[in-house]
Each structure stands twice: as C-alpha cells, then as structure tokens.
PDB file of C-alpha atoms in Angstrom:
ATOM      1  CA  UNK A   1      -4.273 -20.324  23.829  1.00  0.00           C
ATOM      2  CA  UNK A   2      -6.993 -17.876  22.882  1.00  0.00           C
ATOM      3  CA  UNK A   3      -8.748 -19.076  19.173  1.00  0.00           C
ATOM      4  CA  UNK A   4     -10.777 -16.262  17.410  1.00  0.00           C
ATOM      5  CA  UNK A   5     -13.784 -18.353  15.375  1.00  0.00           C
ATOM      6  CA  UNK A   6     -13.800 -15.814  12.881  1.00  0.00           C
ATOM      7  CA  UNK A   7     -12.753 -15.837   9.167  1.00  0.00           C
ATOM      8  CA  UNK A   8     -13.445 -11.956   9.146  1.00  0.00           C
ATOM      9  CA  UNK A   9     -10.655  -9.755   8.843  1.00  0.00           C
ATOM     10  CA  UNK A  10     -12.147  -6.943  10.200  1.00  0.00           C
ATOM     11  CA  UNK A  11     -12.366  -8.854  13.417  1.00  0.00           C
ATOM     12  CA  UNK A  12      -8.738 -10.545  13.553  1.00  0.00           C
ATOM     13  CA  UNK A  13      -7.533  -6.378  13.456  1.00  0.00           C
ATOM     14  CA  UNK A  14      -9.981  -5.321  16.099  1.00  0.00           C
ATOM     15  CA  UNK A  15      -8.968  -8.309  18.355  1.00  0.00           C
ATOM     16  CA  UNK A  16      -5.585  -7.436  18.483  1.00  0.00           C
ATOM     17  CA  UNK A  17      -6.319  -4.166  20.280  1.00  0.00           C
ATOM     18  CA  UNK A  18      -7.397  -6.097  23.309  1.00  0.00           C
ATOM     19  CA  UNK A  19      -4.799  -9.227  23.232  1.00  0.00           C
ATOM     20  CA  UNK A  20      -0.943  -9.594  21.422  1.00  0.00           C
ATOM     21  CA  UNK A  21      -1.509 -13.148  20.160  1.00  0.00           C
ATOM     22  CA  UNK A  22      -3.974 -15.273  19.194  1.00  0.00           C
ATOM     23  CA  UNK A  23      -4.790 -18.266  16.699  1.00  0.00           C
ATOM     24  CA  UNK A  24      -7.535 -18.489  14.208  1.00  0.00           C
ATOM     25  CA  UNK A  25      -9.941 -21.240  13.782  1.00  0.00           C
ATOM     26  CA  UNK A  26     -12.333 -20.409  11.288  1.00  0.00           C
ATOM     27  CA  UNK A  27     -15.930 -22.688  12.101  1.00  0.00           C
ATOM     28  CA  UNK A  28     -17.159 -24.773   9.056  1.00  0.00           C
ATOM     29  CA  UNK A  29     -20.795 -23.948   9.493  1.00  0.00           C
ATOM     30  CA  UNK A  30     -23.796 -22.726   7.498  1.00  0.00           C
ATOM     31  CA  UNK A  31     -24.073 -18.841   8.952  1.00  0.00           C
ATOM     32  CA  UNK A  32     -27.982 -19.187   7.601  1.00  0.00           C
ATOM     33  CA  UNK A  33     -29.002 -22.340   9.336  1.00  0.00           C
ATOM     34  CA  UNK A  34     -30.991 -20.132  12.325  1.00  0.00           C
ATOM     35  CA  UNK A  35     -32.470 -17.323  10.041  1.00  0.00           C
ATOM     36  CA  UNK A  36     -35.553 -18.671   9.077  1.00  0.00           C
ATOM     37  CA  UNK A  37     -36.396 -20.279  12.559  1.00  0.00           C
ATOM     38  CA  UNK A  38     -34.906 -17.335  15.145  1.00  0.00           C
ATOM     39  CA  UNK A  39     -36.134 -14.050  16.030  1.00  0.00           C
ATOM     40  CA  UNK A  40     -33.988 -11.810  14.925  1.00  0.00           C
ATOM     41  CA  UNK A  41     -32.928 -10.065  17.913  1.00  0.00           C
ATOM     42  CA  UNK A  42     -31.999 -13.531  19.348  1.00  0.00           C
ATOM     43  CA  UNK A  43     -29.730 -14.728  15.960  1.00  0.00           C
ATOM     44  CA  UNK A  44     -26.611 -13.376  16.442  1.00  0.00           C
ATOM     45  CA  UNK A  45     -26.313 -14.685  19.749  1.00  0.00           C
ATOM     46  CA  UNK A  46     -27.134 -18.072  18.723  1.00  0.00           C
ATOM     47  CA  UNK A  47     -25.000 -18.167  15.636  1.00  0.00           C
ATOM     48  CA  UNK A  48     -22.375 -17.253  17.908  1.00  0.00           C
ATOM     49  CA  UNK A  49     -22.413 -19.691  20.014  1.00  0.00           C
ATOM     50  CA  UNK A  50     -23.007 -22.001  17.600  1.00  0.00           C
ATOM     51  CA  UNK A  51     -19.856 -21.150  16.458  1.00  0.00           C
ATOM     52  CA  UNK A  52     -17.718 -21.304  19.526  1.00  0.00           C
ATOM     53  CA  UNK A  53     -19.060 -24.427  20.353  1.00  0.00           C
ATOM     54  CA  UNK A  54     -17.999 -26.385  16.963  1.00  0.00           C
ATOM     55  CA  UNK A  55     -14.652 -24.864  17.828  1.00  0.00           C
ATOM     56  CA  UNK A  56     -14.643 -25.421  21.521  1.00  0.00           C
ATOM     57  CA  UNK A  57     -15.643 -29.677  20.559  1.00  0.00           C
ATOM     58  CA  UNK A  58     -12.438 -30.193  19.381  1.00  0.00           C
ATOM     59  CA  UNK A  59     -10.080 -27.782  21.204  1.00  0.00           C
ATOM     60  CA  UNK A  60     -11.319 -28.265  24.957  1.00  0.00           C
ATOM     61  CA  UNK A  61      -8.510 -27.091  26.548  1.00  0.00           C
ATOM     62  CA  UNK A  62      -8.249 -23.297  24.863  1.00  0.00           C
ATOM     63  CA  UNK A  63     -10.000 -20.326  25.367  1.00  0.00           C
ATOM     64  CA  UNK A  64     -12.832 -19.764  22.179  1.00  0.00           C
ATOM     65  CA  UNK A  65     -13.929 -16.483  21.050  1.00  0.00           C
ATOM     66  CA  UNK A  66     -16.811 -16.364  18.478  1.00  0.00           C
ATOM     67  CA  UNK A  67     -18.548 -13.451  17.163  1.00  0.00           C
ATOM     68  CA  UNK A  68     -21.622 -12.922  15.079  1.00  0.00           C
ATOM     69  CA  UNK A  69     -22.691  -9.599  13.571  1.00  0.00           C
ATOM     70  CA  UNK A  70     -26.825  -9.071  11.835  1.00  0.00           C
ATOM     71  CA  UNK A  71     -28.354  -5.931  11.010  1.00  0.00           C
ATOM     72  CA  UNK A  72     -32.196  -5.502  11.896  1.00  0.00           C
ATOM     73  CA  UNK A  73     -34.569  -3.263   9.826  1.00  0.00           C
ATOM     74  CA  UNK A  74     -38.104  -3.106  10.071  1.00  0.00           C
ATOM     75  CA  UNK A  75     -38.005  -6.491  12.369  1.00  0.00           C
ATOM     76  CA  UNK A  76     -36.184  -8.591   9.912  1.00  0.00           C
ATOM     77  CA  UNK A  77     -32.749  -9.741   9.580  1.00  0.00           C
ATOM     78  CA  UNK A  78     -30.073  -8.087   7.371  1.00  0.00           C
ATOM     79  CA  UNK A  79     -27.029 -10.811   7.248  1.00  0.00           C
ATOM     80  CA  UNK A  80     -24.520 -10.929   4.207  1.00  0.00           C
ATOM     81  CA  UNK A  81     -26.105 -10.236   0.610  1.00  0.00           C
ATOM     82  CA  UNK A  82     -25.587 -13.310  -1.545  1.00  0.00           C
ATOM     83  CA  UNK A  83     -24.708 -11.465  -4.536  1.00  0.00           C
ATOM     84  CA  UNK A  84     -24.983  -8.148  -6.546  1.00  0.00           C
ATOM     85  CA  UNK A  85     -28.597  -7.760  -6.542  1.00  0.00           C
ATOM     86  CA  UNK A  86     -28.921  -8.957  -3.117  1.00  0.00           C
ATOM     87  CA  UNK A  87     -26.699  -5.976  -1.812  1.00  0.00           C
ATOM     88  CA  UNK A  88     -28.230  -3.245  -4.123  1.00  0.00           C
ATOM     89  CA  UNK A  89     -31.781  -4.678  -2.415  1.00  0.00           C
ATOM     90  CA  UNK A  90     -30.534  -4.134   1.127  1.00  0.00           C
ATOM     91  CA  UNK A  91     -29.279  -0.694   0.096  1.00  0.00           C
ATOM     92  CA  UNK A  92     -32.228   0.039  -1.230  1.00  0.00           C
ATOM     93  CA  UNK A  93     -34.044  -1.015   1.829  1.00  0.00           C
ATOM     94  CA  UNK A  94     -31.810   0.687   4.370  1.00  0.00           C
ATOM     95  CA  UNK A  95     -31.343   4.235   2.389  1.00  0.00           C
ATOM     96  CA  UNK A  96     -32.668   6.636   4.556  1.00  0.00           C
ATOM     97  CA  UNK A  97     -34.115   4.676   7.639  1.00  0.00           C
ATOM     98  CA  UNK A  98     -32.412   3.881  10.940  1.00  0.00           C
ATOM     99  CA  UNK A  99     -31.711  -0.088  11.749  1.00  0.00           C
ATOM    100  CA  UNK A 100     -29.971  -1.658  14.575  1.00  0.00           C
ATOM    101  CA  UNK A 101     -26.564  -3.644  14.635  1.00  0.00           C
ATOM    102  CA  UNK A 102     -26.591  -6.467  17.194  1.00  0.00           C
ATOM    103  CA  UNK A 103     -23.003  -7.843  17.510  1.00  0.00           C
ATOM    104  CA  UNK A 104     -23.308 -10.946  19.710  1.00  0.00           C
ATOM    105  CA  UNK A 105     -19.958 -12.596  21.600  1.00  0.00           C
ATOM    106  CA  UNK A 106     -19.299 -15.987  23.319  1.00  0.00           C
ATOM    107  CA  UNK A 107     -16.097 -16.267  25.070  1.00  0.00           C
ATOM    108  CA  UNK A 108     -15.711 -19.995  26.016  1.00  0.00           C
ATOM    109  CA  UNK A 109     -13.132 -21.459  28.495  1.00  0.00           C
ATOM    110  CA  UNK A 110     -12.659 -24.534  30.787  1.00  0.00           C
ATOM    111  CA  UNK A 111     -13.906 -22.320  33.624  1.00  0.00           C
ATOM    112  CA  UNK A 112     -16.537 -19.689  32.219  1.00  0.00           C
ATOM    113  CA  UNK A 113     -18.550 -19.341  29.156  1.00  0.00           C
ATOM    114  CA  UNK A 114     -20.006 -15.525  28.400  1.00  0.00           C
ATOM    115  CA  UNK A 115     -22.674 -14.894  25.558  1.00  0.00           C
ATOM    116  CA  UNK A 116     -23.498 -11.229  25.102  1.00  0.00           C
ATOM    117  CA  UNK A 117     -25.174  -8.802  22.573  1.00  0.00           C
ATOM    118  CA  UNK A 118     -24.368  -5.057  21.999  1.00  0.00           C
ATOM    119  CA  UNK A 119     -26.716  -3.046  19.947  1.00  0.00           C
ATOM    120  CA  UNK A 120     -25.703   0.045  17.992  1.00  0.00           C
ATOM    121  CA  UNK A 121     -28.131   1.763  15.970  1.00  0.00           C
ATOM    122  CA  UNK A 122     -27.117   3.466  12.339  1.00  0.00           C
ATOM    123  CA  UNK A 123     -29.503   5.961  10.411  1.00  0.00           C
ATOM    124  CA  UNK A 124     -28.319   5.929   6.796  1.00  0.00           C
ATOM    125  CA  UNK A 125     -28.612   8.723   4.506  1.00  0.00           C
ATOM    126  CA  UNK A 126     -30.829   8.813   1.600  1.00  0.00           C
ATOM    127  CA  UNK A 127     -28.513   7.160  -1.435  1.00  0.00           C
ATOM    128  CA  UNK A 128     -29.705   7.182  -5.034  1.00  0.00           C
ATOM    129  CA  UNK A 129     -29.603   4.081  -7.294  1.00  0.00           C
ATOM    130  CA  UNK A 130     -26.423   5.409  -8.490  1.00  0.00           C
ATOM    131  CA  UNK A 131     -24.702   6.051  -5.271  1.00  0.00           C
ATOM    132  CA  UNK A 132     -25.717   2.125  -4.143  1.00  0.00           C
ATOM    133  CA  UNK A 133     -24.152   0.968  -7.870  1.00  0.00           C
ATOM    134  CA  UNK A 134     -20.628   2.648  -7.019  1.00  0.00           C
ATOM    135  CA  UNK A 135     -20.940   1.703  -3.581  1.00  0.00           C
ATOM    136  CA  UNK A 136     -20.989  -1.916  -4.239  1.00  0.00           C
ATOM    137  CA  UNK A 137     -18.433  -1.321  -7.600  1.00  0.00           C
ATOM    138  CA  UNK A 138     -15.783   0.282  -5.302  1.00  0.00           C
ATOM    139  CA  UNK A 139     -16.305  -2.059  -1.748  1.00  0.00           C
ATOM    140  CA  UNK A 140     -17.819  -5.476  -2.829  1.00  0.00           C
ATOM    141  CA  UNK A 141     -19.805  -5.900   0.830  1.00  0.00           C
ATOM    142  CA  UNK A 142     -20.629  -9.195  -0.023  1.00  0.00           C
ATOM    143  CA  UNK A 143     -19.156 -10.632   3.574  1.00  0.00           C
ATOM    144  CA  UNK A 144     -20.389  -7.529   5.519  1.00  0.00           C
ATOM    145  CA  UNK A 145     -23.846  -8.012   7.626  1.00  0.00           C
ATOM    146  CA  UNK A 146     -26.485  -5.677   5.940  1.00  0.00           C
ATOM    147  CA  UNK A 147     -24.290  -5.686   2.821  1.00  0.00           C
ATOM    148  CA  UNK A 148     -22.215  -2.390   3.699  1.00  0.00           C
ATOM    149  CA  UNK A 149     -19.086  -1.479   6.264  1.00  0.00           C
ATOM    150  CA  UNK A 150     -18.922   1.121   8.545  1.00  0.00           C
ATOM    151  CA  UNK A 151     -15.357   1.321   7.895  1.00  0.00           C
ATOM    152  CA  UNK A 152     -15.793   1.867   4.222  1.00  0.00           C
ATOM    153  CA  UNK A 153     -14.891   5.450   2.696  1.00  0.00           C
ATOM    154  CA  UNK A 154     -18.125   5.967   1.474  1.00  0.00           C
ATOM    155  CA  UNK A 155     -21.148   8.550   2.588  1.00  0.00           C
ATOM    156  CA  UNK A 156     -23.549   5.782   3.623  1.00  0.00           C
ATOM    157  CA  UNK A 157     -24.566   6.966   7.492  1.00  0.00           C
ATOM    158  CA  UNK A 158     -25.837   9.988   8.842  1.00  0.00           C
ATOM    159  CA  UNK A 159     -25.487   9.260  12.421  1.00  0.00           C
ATOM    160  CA  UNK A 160     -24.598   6.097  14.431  1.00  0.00           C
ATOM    161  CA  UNK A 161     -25.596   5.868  18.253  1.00  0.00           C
ATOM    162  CA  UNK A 162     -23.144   3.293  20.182  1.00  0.00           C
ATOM    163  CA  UNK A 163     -20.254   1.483  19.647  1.00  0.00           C
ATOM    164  CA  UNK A 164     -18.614   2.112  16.225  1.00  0.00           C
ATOM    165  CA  UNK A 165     -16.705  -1.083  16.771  1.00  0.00           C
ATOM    166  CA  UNK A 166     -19.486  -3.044  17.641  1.00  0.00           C
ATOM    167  CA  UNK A 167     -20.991  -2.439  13.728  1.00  0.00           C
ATOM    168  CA  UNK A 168     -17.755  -2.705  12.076  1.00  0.00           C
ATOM    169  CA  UNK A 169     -18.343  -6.774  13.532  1.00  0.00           C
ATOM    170  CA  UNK A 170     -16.693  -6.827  16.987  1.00  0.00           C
ATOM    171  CA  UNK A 171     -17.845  -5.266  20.376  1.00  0.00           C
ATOM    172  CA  UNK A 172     -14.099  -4.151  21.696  1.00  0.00           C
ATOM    173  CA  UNK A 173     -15.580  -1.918  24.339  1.00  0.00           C
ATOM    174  CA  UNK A 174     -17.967  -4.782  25.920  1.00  0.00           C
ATOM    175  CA  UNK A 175     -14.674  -7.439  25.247  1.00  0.00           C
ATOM    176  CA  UNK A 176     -13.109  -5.377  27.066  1.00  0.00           C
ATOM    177  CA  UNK A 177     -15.132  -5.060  29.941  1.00  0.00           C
ATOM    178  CA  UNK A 178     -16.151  -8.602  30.068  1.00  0.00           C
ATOM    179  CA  UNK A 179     -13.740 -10.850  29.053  1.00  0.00           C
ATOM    180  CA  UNK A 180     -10.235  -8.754  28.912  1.00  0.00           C
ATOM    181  CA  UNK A 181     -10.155  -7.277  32.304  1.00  0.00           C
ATOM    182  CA  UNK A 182      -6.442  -6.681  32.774  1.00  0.00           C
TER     183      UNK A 182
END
C-alpha cells in the first residue's frame, strides 16, 4: 500500500491526481530540526527524507511517499511562520522580490528509494501593510512554507516560472515522471 507522510491537505488532493487510493501516515517529527544546521537549498530534501524514513521504520513492507516544501529568499530559508507576526514578517520580506520554491520528494519502497527537488521561482507583487493584514485575516498561512499559498484567492504573485503544483507543496509533474509511470 502506498502511505503519503504528509499531514497537509493540499498534498493528500494533489496526490490523488496521480493514484486512486492511498493511506496517510502523518510523521511525528520536529519540521525545524535541520534549519539551523542545512543549507537551504539542501533542507527540503533532507526533511523529506527524514520523514519517509520514520515512516518507512515501522511500515517496511509499503511504499512511502514524503514531501517537504521551503521557500528561499535572499539565501535563507522561508518554512511555516510561527504565528501572526511571523507571517506579516515574511510578507514583508517577500513583497516585491522574486524567491524560489524547492519542493523536495522521497518515494521509498522495498526495491527503490528516489529523493528529488523541483524548483519553481515566484516574483511577488509589491503588497502594502494593509494588503499583508487582510491577507493573513482572510487565509491564516500559518502551515504554508513562506507563510502564503499559491492557491489562495488573493493578489500576492506577479509571475511564477515552473511548476504551479510544485509551490502549492507537491511536484505532480516530476511524481509523475518519476515515480507514477503508468
């Protein structure tokens, strides 16, 4: 049986446009324990597999699929704002300026393991103090990387280059490709 790692909903909806069934398995680990000693285009992928593999140590036999989702800006991680005034900060910081959104995978199985990274890059649009407040009012993005979702019916992005899945948390295109060949 395939497990999805993931308590995110956004990723339990994308992964059923690549497979019908699967079970969820949500890891019990501290997402932060890598940020201070990890660079950060190397974090995601290590968080993810972090993540497979205390799934994967006590379900050998099923297939494991972990995903782990940071925003980059100016060379420094963007994970999920603790609170209120850690989400207007990262607003702050991003308005105007283009990051990059590294969602890393690892697929683990009796026969294969896969770890892989797909970068998207998002240029955000200059957003007032205002415009940040009734963001965060009106879509809480406390458990979104870079404290904002692409999904979110809101005028935060300009332009994104890449995989529009891939920043709303989980590469389907690359899956796809790499793991889901069917």
């Amino acid at each position: 049986m395939l497990i999805l790692a993931s308590a995110s909903p956004r990723r339990h909806e994308l992964l059923k446009l690549l497979v019908p069934s699967f079970d969820i398995v949500v890891p019990k680990i501290d997402e932060r324990l890598l940020d201070d000693v990890m660079n950060p285009k190397d974090l995601s992928a290590e968080e993810s597999r972090l993540k497979a593999y205390t799934i994967f140590s006590t379900h050998p036999d099923d297939e494991i699929l972990s995903c782990d989702t940071i925003v980059v800006l100016n060379g420094k991680a963007l994970e999920k704002p603790k609170d209120y005034e850690d989400a207007f900060r990262m607003l702050k910081e991003e308005s105007g300026k283009t990051q990059v959104v590294l969602s890393s995978y690892t697929y683990i199985s009796s026969k294969k393991e896969i770890t892989r990274t797909v970068a998207s890059t998002i240029t955000f649009n200059e957003l007032s103090d205002a415009q940040i407040e009734e963001y965060i009012k009106n879509f809480r993005p406390f458990d979104k990387a870079g404290g904002y979702g692409i999904q979110d019916d809101f005028p935060l992005m300009k332009e994104i280059k890449g995989s529009y899945y891939n920043v709303m948390g989980l590469p389907v295109e690359d899956l796809k490709s790499h793991v889901f060949k069917r």
